[in-house]
Amino acid sequence: MRPAADDPDMTDDCVFCAIVAGDIPARTVYETDEVLAFLDANPLARGHTLVIPKGHAQHVGDLDPERSRALFDAVSTLTPRVQAAVNADAATVGINDGEAAGQEVPHVHVHLIPRFEGDGGGPIHAVAGDAPTLSEDELDGIAAAIAE
Ligand code: AMP
């Protein structure tokens, strides 16, 4: 199931590619041909899990549709499983996509972070900086640029 060490998609210096190749140990919790999930080595909560595509890609936008589907299928399968395993009340599911967003490992990974009532954390709305004040025209322009 694991890609061969000479898989052209793999990068030599990527820690998550090394986990996929079996060169670095990990607490694997789920594996398919396309996807691997394992416990985060520095958990933000009990059960903090990372879900990755096996093939190397830095950004979500680099994933082809097949790999995107496989990744999100795994996320939707695993989120309730992870929650149940640690008796969590909820989960935060997120991707740091790019350095400015806090991405430290340049291999796409989805964080599944179990959440507990009163755990002191915040919603995903807390991760961005100061919220901008945007006019209707600016909002129209942004929507058009995305839709283009
Ligand atoms: P990010 O800041 O989104 O790139 O998060 C990278 C995550 O990878 C961090 O939460 C790290 O704790 C985690 N991490 C780094 N190296 C390993 C590893 N060898 N095994 C498991 N998790 C790791």
PDB file of N, CA, C and O in Angstrom, residues 22-86:
ATOM      1  N   GLY A  22       7.553   4.907   5.859  1.00  0.00           N
ATOM      2  CA  GLY A  22       7.886   4.035   6.981  1.00  0.00           C
ATOM      3  C   GLY A  22       9.263   4.311   7.551  1.00  0.00           C
ATOM      4  O   GLY A  22       9.755   3.552   8.382  1.00  0.00           O
ATOM      5  N   ASP A  23       9.897   5.415   7.138  1.00  0.00           N
ATOM      6  CA  ASP A  23      11.239   5.736   7.624  1.00  0.00           C
ATOM      7  C   ASP A  23      11.219   6.455   8.973  1.00  0.00           C
ATOM      8  O   ASP A  23      12.242   6.529   9.661  1.00  0.00           O
ATOM      9  N   ILE A  24      10.072   7.058   9.298  1.00  0.00           N
ATOM     10  CA  ILE A  24       9.896   7.708  10.608  1.00  0.00           C
ATOM     11  C   ILE A  24       8.650   7.079  11.220  1.00  0.00           C
ATOM     12  O   ILE A  24       7.631   6.949  10.536  1.00  0.00           O
ATOM     13  N   PRO A  25       8.730   6.698  12.498  1.00  0.00           N
ATOM     14  CA  PRO A  25       7.556   6.049  13.103  1.00  0.00           C
ATOM     15  C   PRO A  25       6.418   7.034  13.364  1.00  0.00           C
ATOM     16  O   PRO A  25       6.660   8.229  13.562  1.00  0.00           O
ATOM     17  N   ALA A  26       5.225   6.525  13.332  1.00  0.00           N
ATOM     18  CA  ALA A  26       4.050   7.332  13.659  1.00  0.00           C
ATOM     19  C   ALA A  26       2.985   6.402  14.214  1.00  0.00           C
ATOM     20  O   ALA A  26       2.984   5.199  13.935  1.00  0.00           O
ATOM     21  N   ARG A  27       2.069   6.991  15.002  1.00  0.00           N
ATOM     22  CA  ARG A  27       0.943   6.208  15.521  1.00  0.00           C
ATOM     23  C   ARG A  27      -0.183   6.264  14.499  1.00  0.00           C
ATOM     24  O   ARG A  27      -1.066   7.106  14.565  1.00  0.00           O
ATOM     25  N   THR A  28      -0.100   5.356  13.525  1.00  0.00           N
ATOM     26  CA  THR A  28      -1.070   5.339  12.429  1.00  0.00           C
ATOM     27  C   THR A  28      -2.436   4.891  12.934  1.00  0.00           C
ATOM     28  O   THR A  28      -2.539   3.914  13.679  1.00  0.00           O
ATOM     29  N   VAL A  29      -3.478   5.623  12.509  1.00  0.00           N
ATOM     30  CA  VAL A  29      -4.840   5.263  12.921  1.00  0.00           C
ATOM     31  C   VAL A  29      -5.735   4.910  11.733  1.00  0.00           C
ATOM     32  O   VAL A  29      -6.848   4.409  11.925  1.00  0.00           O
ATOM     33  N   TYR A  30      -5.238   5.159  10.519  1.00  0.00           N
ATOM     34  CA  TYR A  30      -6.092   4.937   9.339  1.00  0.00           C
ATOM     35  C   TYR A  30      -5.188   4.954   8.111  1.00  0.00           C
ATOM     36  O   TYR A  30      -4.268   5.767   8.021  1.00  0.00           O
ATOM     37  N   GLU A  31      -5.471   4.056   7.158  1.00  0.00           N
ATOM     38  CA  GLU A  31      -4.650   4.033   5.946  1.00  0.00           C
ATOM     39  C   GLU A  31      -5.465   3.500   4.779  1.00  0.00           C
ATOM     40  O   GLU A  31      -6.190   2.509   4.903  1.00  0.00           O
ATOM     41  N   THR A  32      -5.368   4.190   3.650  1.00  0.00           N
ATOM     42  CA  THR A  32      -5.904   3.679   2.387  1.00  0.00           C
ATOM     43  C   THR A  32      -4.782   3.824   1.354  1.00  0.00           C
ATOM     44  O   THR A  32      -3.677   4.274   1.678  1.00  0.00           O
ATOM     45  N   ASP A  33      -5.064   3.482   0.100  1.00  0.00           N
ATOM     46  CA  ASP A  33      -4.054   3.652  -0.949  1.00  0.00           C
ATOM     47  C   ASP A  33      -3.601   5.108  -1.065  1.00  0.00           C
ATOM     48  O   ASP A  33      -2.454   5.394  -1.395  1.00  0.00           O
ATOM     49  N   GLU A  34      -4.523   6.045  -0.809  1.00  0.00           N
ATOM     50  CA  GLU A  34      -4.258   7.464  -1.063  1.00  0.00           C
ATOM     51  C   GLU A  34      -3.927   8.284   0.175  1.00  0.00           C
ATOM     52  O   GLU A  34      -3.337   9.367   0.059  1.00  0.00           O
ATOM     53  N   VAL A  35      -4.377   7.791   1.330  1.00  0.00           N
ATOM     54  CA  VAL A  35      -4.411   8.638   2.536  1.00  0.00           C
ATOM     55  C   VAL A  35      -3.812   7.916   3.730  1.00  0.00           C
ATOM     56  O   VAL A  35      -3.945   6.695   3.850  1.00  0.00           O
ATOM     57  N   LEU A  36      -3.164   8.682   4.600  1.00  0.00           N
ATOM     58  CA  LEU A  36      -2.661   8.149   5.868  1.00  0.00           C
ATOM     59  C   LEU A  36      -3.076   9.108   6.981  1.00  0.00           C
ATOM     60  O   LEU A  36      -3.072  10.334   6.779  1.00  0.00           O
ATOM     61  N   ALA A  37      -3.435   8.568   8.129  1.00  0.00           N
ATOM     62  CA  ALA A  37      -3.739   9.405   9.289  1.00  0.00           C
ATOM     63  C   ALA A  37      -2.999   8.856  10.492  1.00  0.00           C
ATOM     64  O   ALA A  37      -2.887   7.643  10.671  1.00  0.00           O
ATOM     65  N   PHE A  38      -2.473   9.787  11.295  1.00  0.00           N
ATOM     66  CA  PHE A  38      -1.667   9.391  12.462  1.00  0.00           C
ATOM     67  C   PHE A  38      -1.801  10.466  13.527  1.00  0.00           C
ATOM     68  O   PHE A  38      -2.196  11.609  13.241  1.00  0.00           O
ATOM     69  N   LEU A  39      -1.466  10.097  14.767  1.00  0.00           N
ATOM     70  CA  LEU A  39      -1.564  11.069  15.855  1.00  0.00           C
ATOM     71  C   LEU A  39      -0.500  12.140  15.704  1.00  0.00           C
ATOM     72  O   LEU A  39       0.645  11.857  15.326  1.00  0.00           O
ATOM     73  N   ASP A  40      -0.893  13.387  15.997  1.00  0.00           N
ATOM     74  CA  ASP A  40       0.074  14.483  16.005  1.00  0.00           C
ATOM     75  C   ASP A  40       1.077  14.263  17.137  1.00  0.00           C
ATOM     76  O   ASP A  40       0.703  13.871  18.253  1.00  0.00           O
ATOM     77  N   ALA A  41       2.353  14.496  16.836  1.00  0.00           N
ATOM     78  CA  ALA A  41       3.414  14.257  17.822  1.00  0.00           C
ATOM     79  C   ALA A  41       3.375  15.277  18.959  1.00  0.00           C
ATOM     80  O   ALA A  41       3.932  15.035  20.027  1.00  0.00           O
ATOM     81  N   ASN A  42       2.755  16.415  18.720  1.00  0.00           N
ATOM     82  CA  ASN A  42       2.639  17.468  19.748  1.00  0.00           C
ATOM     83  C   ASN A  42       1.164  17.848  19.878  1.00  0.00           C
ATOM     84  O   ASN A  42       0.752  18.923  19.435  1.00  0.00           O
ATOM     85  N   PRO A  43       0.371  16.955  20.450  1.00  0.00           N
ATOM     86  CA  PRO A  43      -1.082  17.138  20.397  1.00  0.00           C
ATOM     87  C   PRO A  43      -1.577  18.388  21.118  1.00  0.00           C
ATOM     88  O   PRO A  43      -1.132  18.693  22.218  1.00  0.00           O
ATOM     89  N   LEU A  44      -2.524  19.069  20.456  1.00  0.00           N
ATOM     90  CA  LEU A  44      -3.191  20.214  21.076  1.00  0.00           C
ATOM     91  C   LEU A  44      -4.345  19.752  21.956  1.00  0.00           C
ATOM     92  O   LEU A  44      -4.880  20.543  22.735  1.00  0.00           O
ATOM     93  N   ALA A  45      -4.719  18.500  21.803  1.00  0.00           N
ATOM     94  CA  ALA A  45      -5.786  17.915  22.609  1.00  0.00           C
ATOM     95  C   ALA A  45      -5.622  16.400  22.521  1.00  0.00           C
ATOM     96  O   ALA A  45      -4.966  15.904  21.597  1.00  0.00           O
ATOM     97  N   ARG A  46      -6.205  15.678  23.455  1.00  0.00           N
ATOM     98  CA  ARG A  46      -6.199  14.224  23.360  1.00  0.00           C
ATOM     99  C   ARG A  46      -6.823  13.810  22.046  1.00  0.00           C
ATOM    100  O   ARG A  46      -7.902  14.293  21.691  1.00  0.00           O
ATOM    101  N   GLY A  47      -6.136  12.972  21.278  1.00  0.00           N
ATOM    102  CA  GLY A  47      -6.698  12.489  20.022  1.00  0.00           C
ATOM    103  C   GLY A  47      -6.368  13.345  18.804  1.00  0.00           C
ATOM    104  O   GLY A  47      -6.795  13.016  17.695  1.00  0.00           O
ATOM    105  N   HIS A  48      -5.624  14.429  18.981  1.00  0.00           N
ATOM    106  CA  HIS A  48      -5.250  15.297  17.851  1.00  0.00           C
ATOM    107  C   HIS A  48      -4.618  14.434  16.748  1.00  0.00           C
ATOM    108  O   HIS A  48      -3.591  13.785  16.951  1.00  0.00           O
ATOM    109  N   THR A  49      -5.261  14.433  15.603  1.00  0.00           N
ATOM    110  CA  THR A  49      -4.889  13.545  14.502  1.00  0.00           C
ATOM    111  C   THR A  49      -4.605  14.357  13.248  1.00  0.00           C
ATOM    112  O   THR A  49      -5.232  15.391  13.007  1.00  0.00           O
ATOM    113  N   LEU A  50      -3.654  13.901  12.465  1.00  0.00           N
ATOM    114  CA  LEU A  50      -3.357  14.521  11.167  1.00  0.00           C
ATOM    115  C   LEU A  50      -3.737  13.554  10.057  1.00  0.00           C
ATOM    116  O   LEU A  50      -3.428  12.368  10.128  1.00  0.00           O
ATOM    117  N   VAL A  51      -4.398  14.085   9.037  1.00  0.00           N
ATOM    118  CA  VAL A  51      -4.788  13.284   7.877  1.00  0.00           C
ATOM    119  C   VAL A  51      -4.060  13.855   6.670  1.00  0.00           C
ATOM    120  O   VAL A  51      -4.152  15.067   6.393  1.00  0.00           O
ATOM    121  N   ILE A  52      -3.316  13.006   5.962  1.00  0.00           N
ATOM    122  CA  ILE A  52      -2.500  13.504   4.839  1.00  0.00           C
ATOM    123  C   ILE A  52      -2.752  12.678   3.568  1.00  0.00           C
ATOM    124  O   ILE A  52      -3.064  11.487   3.646  1.00  0.00           O
ATOM    125  N   PRO A  53      -2.587  13.324   2.410  1.00  0.00           N
ATOM    126  CA  PRO A  53      -2.502  12.524   1.185  1.00  0.00           C
ATOM    127  C   PRO A  53      -1.124  11.873   1.168  1.00  0.00           C
ATOM    128  O   PRO A  53      -0.140  12.486   1.598  1.00  0.00           O
ATOM    129  N   LYS A  54      -1.026  10.636   0.689  1.00  0.00           N
ATOM    130  CA  LYS A  54       0.293   9.980   0.683  1.00  0.00           C
ATOM    131  C   LYS A  54       1.254  10.649  -0.296  1.00  0.00           C
ATOM    132  O   LYS A  54       2.452  10.765  -0.036  1.00  0.00           O
ATOM    133  N   GLY A  55       0.731  11.083  -1.415  1.00  0.00           N
ATOM    134  CA  GLY A  55       1.581  11.760  -2.390  1.00  0.00           C
ATOM    135  C   GLY A  55       1.895  13.166  -1.914  1.00  0.00           C
ATOM    136  O   GLY A  55       1.050  13.838  -1.321  1.00  0.00           O
ATOM    137  N   HIS A  56       3.123  13.617  -2.199  1.00  0.00           N
ATOM    138  CA  HIS A  56       3.527  14.930  -1.695  1.00  0.00           C
ATOM    139  C   HIS A  56       2.842  16.062  -2.446  1.00  0.00           C
ATOM    140  O   HIS A  56       2.811  16.090  -3.669  1.00  0.00           O
ATOM    141  N   ALA A  57       2.297  17.014  -1.686  1.00  0.00           N
ATOM    142  CA  ALA A  57       1.772  18.274  -2.222  1.00  0.00           C
ATOM    143  C   ALA A  57       1.799  19.252  -1.068  1.00  0.00           C
ATOM    144  O   ALA A  57       1.505  18.881   0.073  1.00  0.00           O
ATOM    145  N   GLN A  58       2.194  20.496  -1.343  1.00  0.00           N
ATOM    146  CA  GLN A  58       2.262  21.455  -0.230  1.00  0.00           C
ATOM    147  C   GLN A  58       0.915  22.095   0.067  1.00  0.00           C
ATOM    148  O   GLN A  58       0.561  22.298   1.225  1.00  0.00           O
ATOM    149  N   HIS A  59       0.194  22.455  -0.989  1.00  0.00           N
ATOM    150  CA  HIS A  59      -1.039  23.231  -0.793  1.00  0.00           C
ATOM    151  C   HIS A  59      -2.265  22.428  -1.204  1.00  0.00           C
ATOM    152  O   HIS A  59      -2.202  21.599  -2.127  1.00  0.00           O
ATOM    153  N   VAL A  60      -3.404  22.754  -0.577  1.00  0.00           N
ATOM    154  CA  VAL A  60      -4.637  22.049  -0.959  1.00  0.00           C
ATOM    155  C   VAL A  60      -4.938  22.231  -2.442  1.00  0.00           C
ATOM    156  O   VAL A  60      -5.443  21.319  -3.098  1.00  0.00           O
ATOM    157  N   GLY A  61      -4.593  23.399  -2.968  1.00  0.00           N
ATOM    158  CA  GLY A  61      -4.860  23.656  -4.377  1.00  0.00           C
ATOM    159  C   GLY A  61      -3.990  22.833  -5.315  1.00  0.00           C
ATOM    160  O   GLY A  61      -4.227  22.819  -6.531  1.00  0.00           O
ATOM    161  N   ASP A  62      -2.970  22.173  -4.780  1.00  0.00           N
ATOM    162  CA  ASP A  62      -2.104  21.317  -5.600  1.00  0.00           C
ATOM    163  C   ASP A  62      -2.683  19.906  -5.771  1.00  0.00           C
ATOM    164  O   ASP A  62      -2.157  19.105  -6.551  1.00  0.00           O
ATOM    165  N   LEU A  63      -3.739  19.601  -5.006  1.00  0.00           N
ATOM    166  CA  LEU A  63      -4.291  18.243  -5.062  1.00  0.00           C
ATOM    167  C   LEU A  63      -5.217  18.093  -6.260  1.00  0.00           C
ATOM    168  O   LEU A  63      -6.055  18.957  -6.510  1.00  0.00           O
ATOM    169  N   ASP A  64      -5.077  16.991  -6.970  1.00  0.00           N
ATOM    170  CA  ASP A  64      -6.027  16.734  -8.055  1.00  0.00           C
ATOM    171  C   ASP A  64      -7.348  16.257  -7.437  1.00  0.00           C
ATOM    172  O   ASP A  64      -7.409  15.929  -6.249  1.00  0.00           O
ATOM    173  N   PRO A  65      -8.447  16.274  -8.223  1.00  0.00           N
ATOM    174  CA  PRO A  65      -9.762  15.949  -7.647  1.00  0.00           C
ATOM    175  C   PRO A  65      -9.803  14.602  -6.949  1.00  0.00           C
ATOM    176  O   PRO A  65     -10.431  14.450  -5.894  1.00  0.00           O
ATOM    177  N   GLU A  66      -9.126  13.614  -7.507  1.00  0.00           N
ATOM    178  CA  GLU A  66      -9.165  12.277  -6.897  1.00  0.00           C
ATOM    179  C   GLU A  66      -8.547  12.292  -5.498  1.00  0.00           C
ATOM    180  O   GLU A  66      -9.093  11.743  -4.541  1.00  0.00           O
ATOM    181  N   ARG A  67      -7.402  12.955  -5.382  1.00  0.00           N
ATOM    182  CA  ARG A  67      -6.747  13.003  -4.071  1.00  0.00           C
ATOM    183  C   ARG A  67      -7.527  13.886  -3.093  1.00  0.00           C
ATOM    184  O   ARG A  67      -7.569  13.617  -1.896  1.00  0.00           O
ATOM    185  N   SER A  68      -8.132  14.967  -3.604  1.00  0.00           N
ATOM    186  CA  SER A  68      -8.971  15.818  -2.740  1.00  0.00           C
ATOM    187  C   SER A  68     -10.127  15.027  -2.171  1.00  0.00           C
ATOM    188  O   SER A  68     -10.437  15.115  -0.979  1.00  0.00           O
ATOM    189  N   ARG A  69     -10.769  14.248  -3.038  1.00  0.00           N
ATOM    190  CA  ARG A  69     -11.919  13.455  -2.585  1.00  0.00           C
ATOM    191  C   ARG A  69     -11.472  12.431  -1.545  1.00  0.00           C
ATOM    192  O   ARG A  69     -12.115  12.256  -0.512  1.00  0.00           O
ATOM    193  N   ALA A  70     -10.357  11.771  -1.838  1.00  0.00           N
ATOM    194  CA  ALA A  70      -9.862  10.747  -0.909  1.00  0.00           C
ATOM    195  C   ALA A  70      -9.540  11.372   0.448  1.00  0.00           C
ATOM    196  O   ALA A  70      -9.841  10.796   1.503  1.00  0.00           O
ATOM    197  N   LEU A  71      -8.952  12.566   0.409  1.00  0.00           N
ATOM    198  CA  LEU A  71      -8.580  13.235   1.661  1.00  0.00           C
ATOM    199  C   LEU A  71      -9.835  13.598   2.445  1.00  0.00           C
ATOM    200  O   LEU A  71      -9.926  13.324   3.647  1.00  0.00           O
ATOM    201  N   PHE A  72     -10.819  14.193   1.765  1.00  0.00           N
ATOM    202  CA  PHE A  72     -12.003  14.619   2.515  1.00  0.00           C
ATOM    203  C   PHE A  72     -12.854  13.434   2.945  1.00  0.00           C
ATOM    204  O   PHE A  72     -13.478  13.472   4.010  1.00  0.00           O
ATOM    205  N   ASP A  73     -12.865  12.380   2.150  1.00  0.00           N
ATOM    206  CA  ASP A  73     -13.548  11.152   2.590  1.00  0.00           C
ATOM    207  C   ASP A  73     -12.957  10.671   3.916  1.00  0.00           C
ATOM    208  O   ASP A  73     -13.684  10.285   4.836  1.00  0.00           O
ATOM    209  N   ALA A  74     -11.639  10.686   3.983  1.00  0.00           N
ATOM    210  CA  ALA A  74     -10.979  10.231   5.212  1.00  0.00           C
ATOM    211  C   ALA A  74     -11.303  11.171   6.369  1.00  0.00           C
ATOM    212  O   ALA A  74     -11.549  10.716   7.495  1.00  0.00           O
ATOM    213  N   VAL A  75     -11.332  12.467   6.092  1.00  0.00           N
ATOM    214  CA  VAL A  75     -11.643  13.438   7.150  1.00  0.00           C
ATOM    215  C   VAL A  75     -13.050  13.192   7.697  1.00  0.00           C
ATOM    216  O   VAL A  75     -13.273  13.162   8.911  1.00  0.00           O
ATOM    217  N   SER A  76     -14.005  12.966   6.805  1.00  0.00           N
ATOM    218  CA  SER A  76     -15.379  12.785   7.285  1.00  0.00           C
ATOM    219  C   SER A  76     -15.553  11.435   7.974  1.00  0.00           C
ATOM    220  O   SER A  76     -16.370  11.291   8.876  1.00  0.00           O
ATOM    221  N   THR A  77     -14.785  10.445   7.566  1.00  0.00           N
ATOM    222  CA  THR A  77     -14.826   9.146   8.256  1.00  0.00           C
ATOM    223  C   THR A  77     -14.192   9.240   9.641  1.00  0.00           C
ATOM    224  O   THR A  77     -14.718   8.713  10.629  1.00  0.00           O
ATOM    225  N   LEU A  78     -13.058   9.926   9.699  1.00  0.00           N
ATOM    226  CA  LEU A  78     -12.273   9.903  10.931  1.00  0.00           C
ATOM    227  C   LEU A  78     -12.745  10.879  11.997  1.00  0.00           C
ATOM    228  O   LEU A  78     -12.585  10.612  13.193  1.00  0.00           O
ATOM    229  N   THR A  79     -13.331  11.998  11.602  1.00  0.00           N
ATOM    230  CA  THR A  79     -13.680  13.013  12.609  1.00  0.00           C
ATOM    231  C   THR A  79     -14.579  12.432  13.707  1.00  0.00           C
ATOM    232  O   THR A  79     -14.247  12.556  14.897  1.00  0.00           O
ATOM    233  N   PRO A  80     -15.676  11.763  13.369  1.00  0.00           N
ATOM    234  CA  PRO A  80     -16.484  11.197  14.461  1.00  0.00           C
ATOM    235  C   PRO A  80     -15.772  10.070  15.215  1.00  0.00           C
ATOM    236  O   PRO A  80     -15.977   9.888  16.411  1.00  0.00           O
ATOM    237  N   ARG A  81     -14.912   9.339  14.504  1.00  0.00           N
ATOM    238  CA  ARG A  81     -14.182   8.244  15.169  1.00  0.00           C
ATOM    239  C   ARG A  81     -13.216   8.784  16.215  1.00  0.00           C
ATOM    240  O   ARG A  81     -13.098   8.248  17.313  1.00  0.00           O
ATOM    241  N   VAL A  82     -12.507   9.839  15.828  1.00  0.00           N
ATOM    242  CA  VAL A  82     -11.541  10.450  16.753  1.00  0.00           C
ATOM    243  C   VAL A  82     -12.287  11.013  17.960  1.00  0.00           C
ATOM    244  O   VAL A  82     -11.886  10.808  19.113  1.00  0.00           O
ATOM    245  N   GLN A  83     -13.391  11.709  17.698  1.00  0.00           N
ATOM    246  CA  GLN A  83     -14.180  12.274  18.791  1.00  0.00           C
ATOM    247  C   GLN A  83     -14.635  11.187  19.750  1.00  0.00           C
ATOM    248  O   GLN A  83     -14.518  11.333  20.968  1.00  0.00           O
ATOM    249  N   ALA A  84     -15.155  10.102  19.172  1.00  0.00           N
ATOM    250  CA  ALA A  84     -15.678   9.026  20.023  1.00  0.00           C
ATOM    251  C   ALA A  84     -14.560   8.400  20.851  1.00  0.00           C
ATOM    252  O   ALA A  84     -14.762   8.044  22.015  1.00  0.00           O
ATOM    253  N   ALA A  85     -13.377   8.277  20.260  1.00  0.00           N
ATOM    254  CA  ALA A  85     -12.271   7.600  20.954  1.00  0.00           C
ATOM    255  C   ALA A  85     -11.841   8.324  22.214  1.00  0.00           C
ATOM    256  O   ALA A  85     -11.328   7.701  23.146  1.00  0.00           O
ATOM    257  N   VAL A  86     -12.032   9.650  22.230  1.00  0.00           N
ATOM    258  CA  VAL A  86     -11.581  10.420  23.395  1.00  0.00           C
ATOM    259  C   VAL A  86     -12.745  11.100  24.117  1.00  0.00           C
ATOM    260  O   VAL A  86     -12.547  11.992  24.933  1.00  0.00           O
TER     261      VAL A  86
END
